[in-house]
Amino acid sequence: MKPLCFVLMPFGRKPEGTGRIIDFDAVYNQIIRPGVEAAGMEPIRADQEEIGGTIHKPMFERLMLCEYAIADVTGANPNVYYELGIRHALRPHSTVIIFAENTTLPFDIAQQRGAPYRLDANGGVVDGEGDSAMIAQRLRTANENTHDDSPLFQMIDGMPRIEVDHAKTDIFRDRVAIAREYRDALEVARRQGVDAVRAVAADPRLAELRNVEAGIIVDMLLSFRAVGTAEGCQEMVALHARMPKELQHARMVREQLGFALNRLGRSDEAEKVLVEVIREFGPNSETNGLLGRVYKDLWEKAKADGQRIPARGYLKRAIETYRAGFEADWRDPYPGINVVTLMEIQDKPDPGLEALLPVVRYAANQRATRDGGSAGDYWDHATLLELAVLARDEEAAEEAAATALALVREPWEPATTARNLRLIREARETRGEDVAWLAELEEALADAEARMMAK
């Protein structure tokens, strides 16, 4: 039976002190995980901090019961430091600290023997194989001696050492295996539809969510979202009501609740949830993007109902909300593309559109060519598609559409893009422009949605 190694680190793409954007998922997959496995250990990664920094029972169990731990302190992520502090208080040794080369460590841990890994100027991995070997060696060394690496146990005589009951460790291992089982089951179920996801969620072992890992709960929430149906959104709202209070309050979970409520036509409730998140945490590209969608939907409804003046007000609020989200993080083109699209479809196109368009285009190009020029994801190229449409560049629009359609994962992705293109097409038709080429792109997106729904 392999020893368990708990990995404490950020998730996704995050900035660090020098301004570089680091892809921590790539660091995990190319450096940390191979290193842990080469040391003969089984890696377990902490739940994504997008859950909102929620620390609950399963997280404490991992910090206490995993025989080894790796903490990546790059970027001074507060969740990682909090978890590292708990680990040092619980375990006298077997915790390895790693960081990107040239990271400035705070005084508290600067004296600890850490291991640097190498990244290039763009935050990409330089030598995954070499750095993995270094991590494997550090873990083997930790396995061969009982030297205390916790500053608490080094400096304070008589610190109590916890003796872990083997029965408790066995139960913990069973839970880890169950967590993997559910994640695998949900990955399959989300491609099969809402009934399949519902069947996984109905497992009796998930009845009491207080004892279920936050990561599994959030996987269920996002799996119901991924099916792209009203039923899925209803299940999201119902699942939220069953969650532990601390998880209900997490920003990411509240954002998803707002998304589901809006898709169910409960726009007032969705607006309230998302406005409260922004009031508590400040403007954010994700939260503002979701709230902007609420106002965008209200604008479309008012417009369809012939309510010209209310429609104008909702459109204005949507533009302001998306813009605040883009200004909160210029690197995220999602709220930016919505700003420039809505500026375009106003009765009189906003004169600020020409100034903002290059900024959004730069952010979108940076996102689409990250990781040394790899393909990016669907949304990267869907954004480039919309930008090409706004620029009336048919050739670039077709090229971006072809790339985006090859990267579709969920049916609601092309449906969302087709909706935005329709709004642009209708606005331009009203002005007397030839928009036949736009209709062809919409049709291709609709076909992609239909294919994904048929799978």
Short mmCIF file of C-alpha atoms in Angstrom, two decimals, residues 180-397:
data_model
loop_
_atom_site.label_atom_id
_atom_site.label_comp_id
_atom_site.label_asym_id
_atom_site.label_seq_id
_atom_site.Cartn_x
_atom_site.Cartn_y
_atom_site.Cartn_z
CA ARG A 180 -12.02 9.26 -6.80
CA GLU A 181 -14.86 6.88 -7.56
CA TYR A 182 -17.42 9.72 -7.51
CA ARG A 183 -15.30 12.06 -9.59
CA ASP A 184 -14.87 9.38 -12.25
CA ALA A 185 -18.60 8.56 -12.17
CA LEU A 186 -19.58 12.23 -12.51
CA GLU A 187 -17.20 12.73 -15.43
CA VAL A 188 -19.03 9.99 -17.31
CA ALA A 189 -22.51 11.01 -16.13
CA ARG A 190 -22.28 14.65 -17.20
CA ARG A 191 -21.86 13.47 -20.80
CA GLN A 192 -24.98 11.28 -20.50
CA GLY A 193 -27.40 13.89 -19.19
CA VAL A 194 -29.20 15.05 -16.09
CA ASP A 195 -30.67 11.66 -15.15
CA ALA A 196 -27.21 10.08 -15.06
CA VAL A 197 -25.83 12.87 -12.85
CA ARG A 198 -28.91 12.62 -10.65
CA ALA A 199 -28.31 8.88 -10.25
CA VAL A 200 -24.75 9.46 -9.02
CA ALA A 201 -25.92 12.19 -6.62
CA ALA A 202 -28.61 9.85 -5.23
CA ASP A 203 -26.00 7.42 -3.85
CA PRO A 204 -26.88 6.85 -0.15
CA ARG A 205 -23.26 7.60 0.81
CA LEU A 206 -23.86 11.20 -0.34
CA ALA A 207 -27.05 11.66 1.66
CA GLU A 208 -25.38 13.60 4.50
CA LEU A 209 -23.32 16.28 2.77
CA ARG A 210 -21.67 17.37 6.02
CA ASN A 211 -19.49 14.26 5.76
CA VAL A 212 -18.79 14.58 2.03
CA GLU A 213 -15.70 16.32 0.66
CA ALA A 214 -16.33 19.83 -0.61
CA GLY A 215 -14.69 18.90 -3.90
CA ILE A 216 -17.24 16.13 -4.56
CA ILE A 217 -20.15 18.43 -3.73
CA VAL A 218 -18.86 21.09 -6.10
CA ASP A 219 -18.25 18.44 -8.78
CA MET A 220 -21.93 17.48 -8.48
CA LEU A 221 -22.96 21.13 -8.70
CA LEU A 222 -20.89 21.72 -11.83
CA SER A 223 -22.00 18.42 -13.37
CA PHE A 224 -25.64 19.51 -13.09
CA ARG A 225 -24.64 22.79 -14.73
CA ALA A 226 -22.76 21.01 -17.52
CA VAL A 227 -25.84 19.14 -18.76
CA GLY A 228 -27.17 22.53 -19.88
CA THR A 229 -30.86 22.01 -19.10
CA ALA A 230 -33.47 23.61 -16.85
CA GLU A 231 -33.67 20.34 -14.93
CA GLY A 232 -29.95 20.58 -14.26
CA CYS A 233 -30.37 24.11 -12.92
CA GLN A 234 -33.22 22.97 -10.66
CA GLU A 235 -30.96 20.27 -9.27
CA MET A 236 -28.26 22.89 -8.66
CA VAL A 237 -30.64 24.97 -6.55
CA ALA A 238 -31.82 21.88 -4.64
CA LEU A 239 -28.23 20.74 -4.02
CA HIS A 240 -27.29 24.19 -2.73
CA ALA A 241 -30.09 24.00 -0.16
CA ARG A 242 -28.62 20.74 1.21
CA MET A 243 -25.03 21.95 1.49
CA PRO A 244 -23.28 22.69 4.79
CA LYS A 245 -23.69 26.36 5.70
CA GLU A 246 -20.02 27.21 5.27
CA LEU A 247 -20.02 25.77 1.74
CA GLN A 248 -23.26 27.58 0.88
CA HIS A 249 -21.52 30.83 1.76
CA ALA A 250 -18.46 30.19 -0.43
CA ARG A 251 -18.16 32.69 -3.27
CA MET A 252 -17.85 30.13 -6.06
CA VAL A 253 -20.93 28.23 -4.85
CA ARG A 254 -22.98 31.42 -4.55
CA GLU A 255 -21.94 32.40 -8.07
CA GLN A 256 -23.21 29.07 -9.38
CA LEU A 257 -26.45 29.50 -7.46
CA GLY A 258 -26.92 32.89 -9.12
CA PHE A 259 -26.26 31.30 -12.51
CA ALA A 260 -28.86 28.57 -11.92
CA LEU A 261 -31.52 30.95 -10.58
CA ASN A 262 -31.13 33.20 -13.61
CA ARG A 263 -31.42 30.28 -16.05
CA LEU A 264 -34.65 29.28 -14.27
CA GLY A 265 -36.08 32.76 -14.87
CA ARG A 266 -35.72 33.78 -11.20
CA SER A 267 -33.79 36.90 -12.12
CA ASP A 268 -34.65 38.89 -8.98
CA GLU A 269 -33.24 36.14 -6.76
CA ALA A 270 -30.19 35.73 -9.00
CA GLU A 271 -29.51 39.47 -8.93
CA LYS A 272 -29.76 39.55 -5.12
CA VAL A 273 -27.31 36.64 -4.70
CA LEU A 274 -24.72 38.07 -7.11
CA VAL A 275 -24.99 41.67 -5.87
CA GLU A 276 -24.33 40.42 -2.33
CA VAL A 277 -21.24 38.52 -3.51
CA ILE A 278 -19.88 41.64 -5.22
CA ARG A 279 -20.66 43.75 -2.14
CA GLU A 280 -18.77 41.27 0.05
CA PHE A 281 -15.78 40.46 -2.19
CA GLY A 282 -15.65 43.40 -4.61
CA PRO A 283 -15.94 43.42 -8.42
CA ASN A 284 -14.72 40.23 -10.04
CA SER A 285 -14.62 39.11 -13.66
CA GLU A 286 -16.59 35.92 -12.92
CA THR A 287 -19.23 37.37 -10.59
CA ASN A 288 -19.74 40.50 -12.68
CA GLY A 289 -19.95 38.34 -15.78
CA LEU A 290 -22.80 36.34 -14.24
CA LEU A 291 -24.60 39.46 -13.02
CA GLY A 292 -24.13 41.08 -16.41
CA ARG A 293 -25.86 38.04 -17.93
CA VAL A 294 -28.84 38.60 -15.61
CA TYR A 295 -29.26 42.16 -16.92
CA LYS A 296 -28.61 41.01 -20.49
CA ASP A 297 -31.44 38.46 -20.23
CA LEU A 298 -33.76 41.07 -18.71
CA TRP A 299 -32.89 43.41 -21.59
CA GLU A 300 -33.77 40.76 -24.16
CA LYS A 301 -37.07 39.97 -22.45
CA ALA A 302 -38.07 43.62 -22.15
CA LYS A 303 -37.12 44.19 -25.77
CA ALA A 304 -39.19 41.19 -26.92
CA ASP A 305 -42.16 42.48 -24.89
CA GLY A 306 -41.92 45.88 -26.58
CA GLN A 307 -40.84 47.65 -23.39
CA ARG A 308 -38.37 49.99 -25.05
CA ILE A 309 -37.44 52.24 -22.11
CA PRO A 310 -36.96 49.44 -19.50
CA ALA A 311 -34.99 47.50 -22.12
CA ARG A 312 -32.68 50.45 -22.59
CA GLY A 313 -32.10 50.62 -18.83
CA TYR A 314 -31.28 46.92 -18.53
CA LEU A 315 -28.85 47.14 -21.45
CA LYS A 316 -27.09 50.03 -19.78
CA ARG A 317 -26.79 48.10 -16.51
CA ALA A 318 -25.46 45.05 -18.35
CA ILE A 319 -22.75 47.12 -20.03
CA GLU A 320 -21.76 48.80 -16.75
CA THR A 321 -21.64 45.47 -14.90
CA TYR A 322 -19.59 43.65 -17.53
CA ARG A 323 -17.23 46.61 -17.80
CA ALA A 324 -16.64 46.66 -14.03
CA GLY A 325 -15.78 42.95 -14.23
CA PHE A 326 -13.32 43.51 -17.07
CA GLU A 327 -11.70 46.43 -15.27
CA ALA A 328 -11.31 44.23 -12.17
CA ASP A 329 -9.10 41.87 -14.19
CA TRP A 330 -7.97 43.06 -17.62
CA ARG A 331 -6.53 39.60 -18.31
CA ASP A 332 -9.97 37.96 -18.43
CA PRO A 333 -11.55 38.66 -21.82
CA TYR A 334 -14.95 37.13 -20.95
CA PRO A 335 -16.60 40.24 -19.46
CA GLY A 336 -14.67 42.35 -21.97
CA ILE A 337 -16.15 40.61 -25.03
CA ASN A 338 -19.62 41.07 -23.57
CA VAL A 339 -18.99 44.79 -23.05
CA VAL A 340 -17.91 45.41 -26.64
CA THR A 341 -20.68 43.20 -28.06
CA LEU A 342 -23.37 45.07 -26.16
CA MET A 343 -21.81 48.40 -27.12
CA GLU A 344 -22.10 47.32 -30.75
CA ILE A 345 -25.77 46.34 -30.58
CA GLN A 346 -27.05 49.52 -28.96
CA ASP A 347 -29.33 51.67 -31.13
CA LYS A 348 -26.34 53.96 -31.50
CA PRO A 349 -23.01 52.09 -31.15
CA ASP A 350 -21.01 53.41 -28.22
CA PRO A 351 -18.16 55.73 -29.31
CA GLY A 352 -15.96 54.14 -26.63
CA LEU A 353 -16.12 50.82 -28.49
CA GLU A 354 -13.13 51.56 -30.73
CA ALA A 355 -10.91 52.36 -27.74
CA LEU A 356 -11.91 49.27 -25.76
CA LEU A 357 -11.86 46.74 -28.60
CA PRO A 358 -8.02 46.49 -28.89
CA VAL A 359 -7.72 45.93 -25.13
CA VAL A 360 -10.17 43.03 -25.24
CA ARG A 361 -8.47 41.64 -28.35
CA TYR A 362 -5.08 41.71 -26.64
CA ALA A 363 -6.45 39.90 -23.56
CA ALA A 364 -8.16 37.31 -25.77
CA ASN A 365 -5.05 36.67 -27.85
CA GLN A 366 -2.92 36.28 -24.71
CA ARG A 367 -5.38 33.77 -23.31
CA ALA A 368 -5.66 31.79 -26.55
CA THR A 369 -1.89 31.52 -27.03
CA ARG A 370 -0.95 30.68 -23.44
CA ASP A 371 1.23 27.69 -22.59
CA GLY A 372 3.63 28.40 -25.42
CA GLY A 373 1.00 28.66 -28.15
CA SER A 374 -1.17 25.62 -27.45
CA ALA A 375 -4.74 25.52 -28.69
CA GLY A 376 -6.45 27.05 -25.66
CA ASP A 377 -10.04 26.10 -24.86
CA TYR A 378 -13.43 26.66 -26.49
CA TRP A 379 -14.06 30.03 -24.87
CA ASP A 380 -10.68 31.41 -25.94
CA HIS A 381 -11.49 30.88 -29.61
CA ALA A 382 -15.19 31.70 -29.27
CA THR A 383 -14.07 35.09 -27.95
CA LEU A 384 -11.75 35.54 -30.93
CA LEU A 385 -14.70 34.61 -33.16
CA GLU A 386 -16.87 37.35 -31.68
CA LEU A 387 -14.05 39.87 -31.94
CA ALA A 388 -13.58 39.03 -35.63
CA VAL A 389 -17.32 39.45 -36.18
CA LEU A 390 -17.26 42.83 -34.46
CA ALA A 391 -14.36 43.81 -36.74
CA ARG A 392 -16.33 42.50 -39.78
CA ASP A 393 -13.42 40.19 -40.62
CA GLU A 394 -15.13 37.19 -42.26
CA GLU A 395 -11.96 35.18 -42.84
CA ALA A 396 -10.72 35.52 -39.25
CA ALA A 397 -14.21 34.74 -37.95
#
